[in-house]
Short mmCIF file of C-alpha atoms in Angstrom, two decimals:
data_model
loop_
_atom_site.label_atom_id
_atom_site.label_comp_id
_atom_site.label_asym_id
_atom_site.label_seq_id
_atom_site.Cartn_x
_atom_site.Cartn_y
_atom_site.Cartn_z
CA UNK A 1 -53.36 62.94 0.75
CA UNK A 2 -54.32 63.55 -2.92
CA UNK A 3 -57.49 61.81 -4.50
CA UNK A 4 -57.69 61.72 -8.41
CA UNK A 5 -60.67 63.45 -8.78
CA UNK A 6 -63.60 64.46 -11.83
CA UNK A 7 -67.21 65.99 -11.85
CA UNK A 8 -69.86 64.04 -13.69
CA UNK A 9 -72.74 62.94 -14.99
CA UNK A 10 -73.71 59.21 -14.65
CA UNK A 11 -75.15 57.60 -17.75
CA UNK A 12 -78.03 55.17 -17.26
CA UNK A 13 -77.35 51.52 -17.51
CA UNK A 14 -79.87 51.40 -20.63
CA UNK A 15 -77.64 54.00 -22.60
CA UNK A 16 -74.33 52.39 -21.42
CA UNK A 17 -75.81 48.89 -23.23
CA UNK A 18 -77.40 50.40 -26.30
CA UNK A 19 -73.84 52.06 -26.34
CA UNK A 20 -72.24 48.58 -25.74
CA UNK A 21 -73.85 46.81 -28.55
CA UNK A 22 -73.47 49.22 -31.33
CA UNK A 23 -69.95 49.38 -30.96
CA UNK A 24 -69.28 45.78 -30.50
CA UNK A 25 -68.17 45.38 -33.76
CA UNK A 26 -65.77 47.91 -33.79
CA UNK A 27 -64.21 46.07 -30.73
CA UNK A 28 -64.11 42.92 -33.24
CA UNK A 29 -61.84 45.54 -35.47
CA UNK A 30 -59.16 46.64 -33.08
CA UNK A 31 -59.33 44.90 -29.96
CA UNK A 32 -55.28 45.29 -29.69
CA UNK A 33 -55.08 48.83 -30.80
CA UNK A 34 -57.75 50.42 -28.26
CA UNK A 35 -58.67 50.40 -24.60
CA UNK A 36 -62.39 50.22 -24.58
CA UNK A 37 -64.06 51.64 -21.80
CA UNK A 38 -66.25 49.36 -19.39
CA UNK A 39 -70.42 49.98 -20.38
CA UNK A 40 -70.24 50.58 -15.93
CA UNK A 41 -67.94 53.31 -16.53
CA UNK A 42 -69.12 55.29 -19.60
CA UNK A 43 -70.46 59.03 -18.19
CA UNK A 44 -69.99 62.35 -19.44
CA UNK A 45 -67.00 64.46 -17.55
CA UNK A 46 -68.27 68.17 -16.51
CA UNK A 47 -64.90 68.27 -15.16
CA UNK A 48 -61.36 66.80 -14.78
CA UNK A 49 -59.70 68.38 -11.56
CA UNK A 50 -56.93 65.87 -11.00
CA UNK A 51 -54.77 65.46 -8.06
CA UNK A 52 -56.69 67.39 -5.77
CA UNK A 53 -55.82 67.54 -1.61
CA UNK A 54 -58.64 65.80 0.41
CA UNK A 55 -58.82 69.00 2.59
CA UNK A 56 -60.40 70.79 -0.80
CA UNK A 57 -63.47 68.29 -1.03
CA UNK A 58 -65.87 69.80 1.08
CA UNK A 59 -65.45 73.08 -0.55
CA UNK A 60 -65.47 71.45 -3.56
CA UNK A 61 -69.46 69.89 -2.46
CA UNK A 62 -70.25 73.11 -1.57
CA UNK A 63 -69.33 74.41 -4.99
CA UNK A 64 -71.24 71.76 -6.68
CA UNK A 65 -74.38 71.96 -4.89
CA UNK A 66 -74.24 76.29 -5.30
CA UNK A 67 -74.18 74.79 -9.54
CA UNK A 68 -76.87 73.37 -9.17
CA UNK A 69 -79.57 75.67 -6.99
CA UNK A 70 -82.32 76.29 -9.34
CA UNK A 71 -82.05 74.30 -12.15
CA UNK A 72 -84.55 71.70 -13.29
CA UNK A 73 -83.59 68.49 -14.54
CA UNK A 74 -81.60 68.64 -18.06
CA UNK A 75 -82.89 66.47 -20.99
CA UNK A 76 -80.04 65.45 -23.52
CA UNK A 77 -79.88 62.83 -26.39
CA UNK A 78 -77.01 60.58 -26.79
CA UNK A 79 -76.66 60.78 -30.20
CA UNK A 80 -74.19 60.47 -32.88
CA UNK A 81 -70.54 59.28 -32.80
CA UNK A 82 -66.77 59.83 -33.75
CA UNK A 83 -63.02 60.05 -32.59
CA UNK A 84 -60.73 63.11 -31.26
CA UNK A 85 -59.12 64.76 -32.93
CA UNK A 86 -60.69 63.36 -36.43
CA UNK A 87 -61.51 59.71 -37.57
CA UNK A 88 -58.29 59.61 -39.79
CA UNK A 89 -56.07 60.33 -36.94
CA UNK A 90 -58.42 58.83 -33.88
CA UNK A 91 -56.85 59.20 -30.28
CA UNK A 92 -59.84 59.28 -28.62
CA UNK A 93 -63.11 57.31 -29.81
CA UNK A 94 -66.86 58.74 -28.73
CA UNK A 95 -70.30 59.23 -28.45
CA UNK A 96 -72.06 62.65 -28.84
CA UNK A 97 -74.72 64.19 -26.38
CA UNK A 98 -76.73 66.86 -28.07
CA UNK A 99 -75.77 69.88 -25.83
CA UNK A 100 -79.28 71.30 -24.51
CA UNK A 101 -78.47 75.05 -23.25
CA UNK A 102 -79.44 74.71 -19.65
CA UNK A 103 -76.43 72.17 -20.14
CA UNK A 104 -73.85 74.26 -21.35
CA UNK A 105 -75.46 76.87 -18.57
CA UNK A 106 -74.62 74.63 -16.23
CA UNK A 107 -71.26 74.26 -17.18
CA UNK A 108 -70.54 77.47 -17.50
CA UNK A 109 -71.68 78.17 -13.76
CA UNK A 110 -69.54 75.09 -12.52
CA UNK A 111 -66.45 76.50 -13.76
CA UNK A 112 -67.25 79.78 -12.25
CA UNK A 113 -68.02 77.65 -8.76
CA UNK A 114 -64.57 76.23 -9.53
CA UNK A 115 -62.54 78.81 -10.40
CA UNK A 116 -63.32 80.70 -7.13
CA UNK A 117 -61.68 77.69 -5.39
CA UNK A 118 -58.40 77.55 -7.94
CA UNK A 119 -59.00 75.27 -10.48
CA UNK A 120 -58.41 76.26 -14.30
CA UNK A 121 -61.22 77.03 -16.01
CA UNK A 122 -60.94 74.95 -19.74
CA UNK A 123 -59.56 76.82 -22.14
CA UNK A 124 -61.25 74.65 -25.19
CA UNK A 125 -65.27 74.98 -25.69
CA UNK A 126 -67.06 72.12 -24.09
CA UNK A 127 -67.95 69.45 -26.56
CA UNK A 128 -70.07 66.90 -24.55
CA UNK A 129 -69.47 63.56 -24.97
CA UNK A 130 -68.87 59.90 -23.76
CA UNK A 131 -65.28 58.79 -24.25
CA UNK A 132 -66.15 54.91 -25.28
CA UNK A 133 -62.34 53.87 -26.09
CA UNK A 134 -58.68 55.28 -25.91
CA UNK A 135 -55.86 54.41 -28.69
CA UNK A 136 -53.09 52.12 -27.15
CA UNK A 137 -50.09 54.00 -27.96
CA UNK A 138 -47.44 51.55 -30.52
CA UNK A 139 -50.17 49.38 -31.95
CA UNK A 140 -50.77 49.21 -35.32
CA UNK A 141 -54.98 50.51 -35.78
CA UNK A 142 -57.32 50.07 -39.01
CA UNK A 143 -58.28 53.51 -39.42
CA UNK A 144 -59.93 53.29 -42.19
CA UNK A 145 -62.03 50.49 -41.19
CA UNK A 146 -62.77 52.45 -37.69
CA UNK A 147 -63.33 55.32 -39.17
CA UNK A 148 -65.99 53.83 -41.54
CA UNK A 149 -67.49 51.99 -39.09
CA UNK A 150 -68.15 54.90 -36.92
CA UNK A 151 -69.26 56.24 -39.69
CA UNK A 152 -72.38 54.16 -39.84
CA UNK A 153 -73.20 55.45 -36.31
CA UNK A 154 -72.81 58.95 -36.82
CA UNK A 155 -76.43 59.16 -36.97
CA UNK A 156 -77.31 56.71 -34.26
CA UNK A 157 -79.31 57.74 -31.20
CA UNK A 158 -78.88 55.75 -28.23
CA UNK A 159 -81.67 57.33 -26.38
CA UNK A 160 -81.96 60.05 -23.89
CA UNK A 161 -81.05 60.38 -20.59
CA UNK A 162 -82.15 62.45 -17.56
CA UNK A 163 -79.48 65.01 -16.27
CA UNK A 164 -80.76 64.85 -12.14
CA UNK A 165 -77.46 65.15 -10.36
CA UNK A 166 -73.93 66.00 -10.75
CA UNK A 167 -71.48 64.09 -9.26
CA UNK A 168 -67.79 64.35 -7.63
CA UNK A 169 -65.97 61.43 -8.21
CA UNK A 170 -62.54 59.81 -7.26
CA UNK A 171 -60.65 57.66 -10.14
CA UNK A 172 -58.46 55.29 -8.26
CA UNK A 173 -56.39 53.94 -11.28
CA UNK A 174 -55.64 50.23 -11.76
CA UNK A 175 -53.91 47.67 -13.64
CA UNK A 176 -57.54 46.75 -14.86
CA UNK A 177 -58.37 50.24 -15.84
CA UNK A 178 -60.27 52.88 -13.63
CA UNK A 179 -62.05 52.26 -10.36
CA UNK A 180 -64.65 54.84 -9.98
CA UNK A 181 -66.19 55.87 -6.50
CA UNK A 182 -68.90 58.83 -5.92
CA UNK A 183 -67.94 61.27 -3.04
CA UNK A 184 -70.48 63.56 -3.44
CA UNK A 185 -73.88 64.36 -5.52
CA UNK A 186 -75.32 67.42 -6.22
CA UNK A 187 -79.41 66.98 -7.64
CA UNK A 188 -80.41 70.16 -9.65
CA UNK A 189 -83.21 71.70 -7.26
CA UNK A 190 -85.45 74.01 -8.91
CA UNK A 191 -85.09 77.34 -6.15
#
């Protein structure tokens, strides 16, 4: 059997309600037009692997906790905010992590770890971030009034958060939106 599957980082509960708040009123704006994420669910994606055969996970753990052998926890702000692919034409509506370069290291060494087992390394440079809501597709959206209201949190920082572990996760998908359950965690050791 298949499992749905990502690599992550968790964001803190304190970050997911600072997060929470200062977009509330942007939920005010388009509550029919966009699919806001749950605060419980909002966490930066290392890694989408998809459909992947439960016979590949432990490989998979192995891979993860090879990533991270020897690095020290990762400091990052979460800081900033805006849409995918622009604010005039939003799809995708986030929140920014200041990439730290033992981030982007890491990154970079779990798509090697990856690769090795078959999975695609991304093609597109990795843009950290913390996807907060998703455009319904047919409704009618006020970009302009989105976009300006991310705007005013372009310069926001919603505090920083302690990169400790990276984890595999399954995405069981529901009429609610996601379920997310952690298989696996991988804690950056220092060697």
């Amino acid at each position: 059997m298949d499992l749905r599957c990502f690599i992550a980082i968790e964001t803190p509960v304190d970050i997911q309600d600072a997060i929470s708040e200062a977009i509330w009123p942007l939920k005010n704006l388009a509550q029919e037009s966009i699919k806001w994420v749950l605060p419980e669910n909002i966490h930066l994606t290392l890694k989408f692997l998809g459909n992947t055969p439960e016979g590949k996970i432990d490989s998979i753990e192995a891979a993860l906790t090879r990533t991270t052998e020897g690095f020290s926890p990762i400091e990052g702000e979460i800081k900033g905010a805006g849409a995918f692919p622009s604010l005039r034409r939003p799809r995708v509506f986030w929140v920014g992590l200041e990439c730290p370069p033992a981030l982007l290291e890491l990154k970079t060494r779990l798509e090697r770890e990856l690769a090795a087992l078959g999975f695609t390394p991304d093609d597109r440079p990795f843009s950290p971030h913390l996807t907060v809501g998703r455009i319904k597709r047919g409704t009618p959206l006020p970009t302009r009034r989105l976009a300006a209201a991310m705007e005013q949190l372009a310069a926001t920082s919603f505090g920083t958060m302690d990169v400790r572990e990276i984890l595999l996760m399954k995405s069981g998908l529901r009429p609610g939106g996601p379920v997310y359950t952690r298989l696996f965690s991988a804690r950056l050791t220092v060697a």
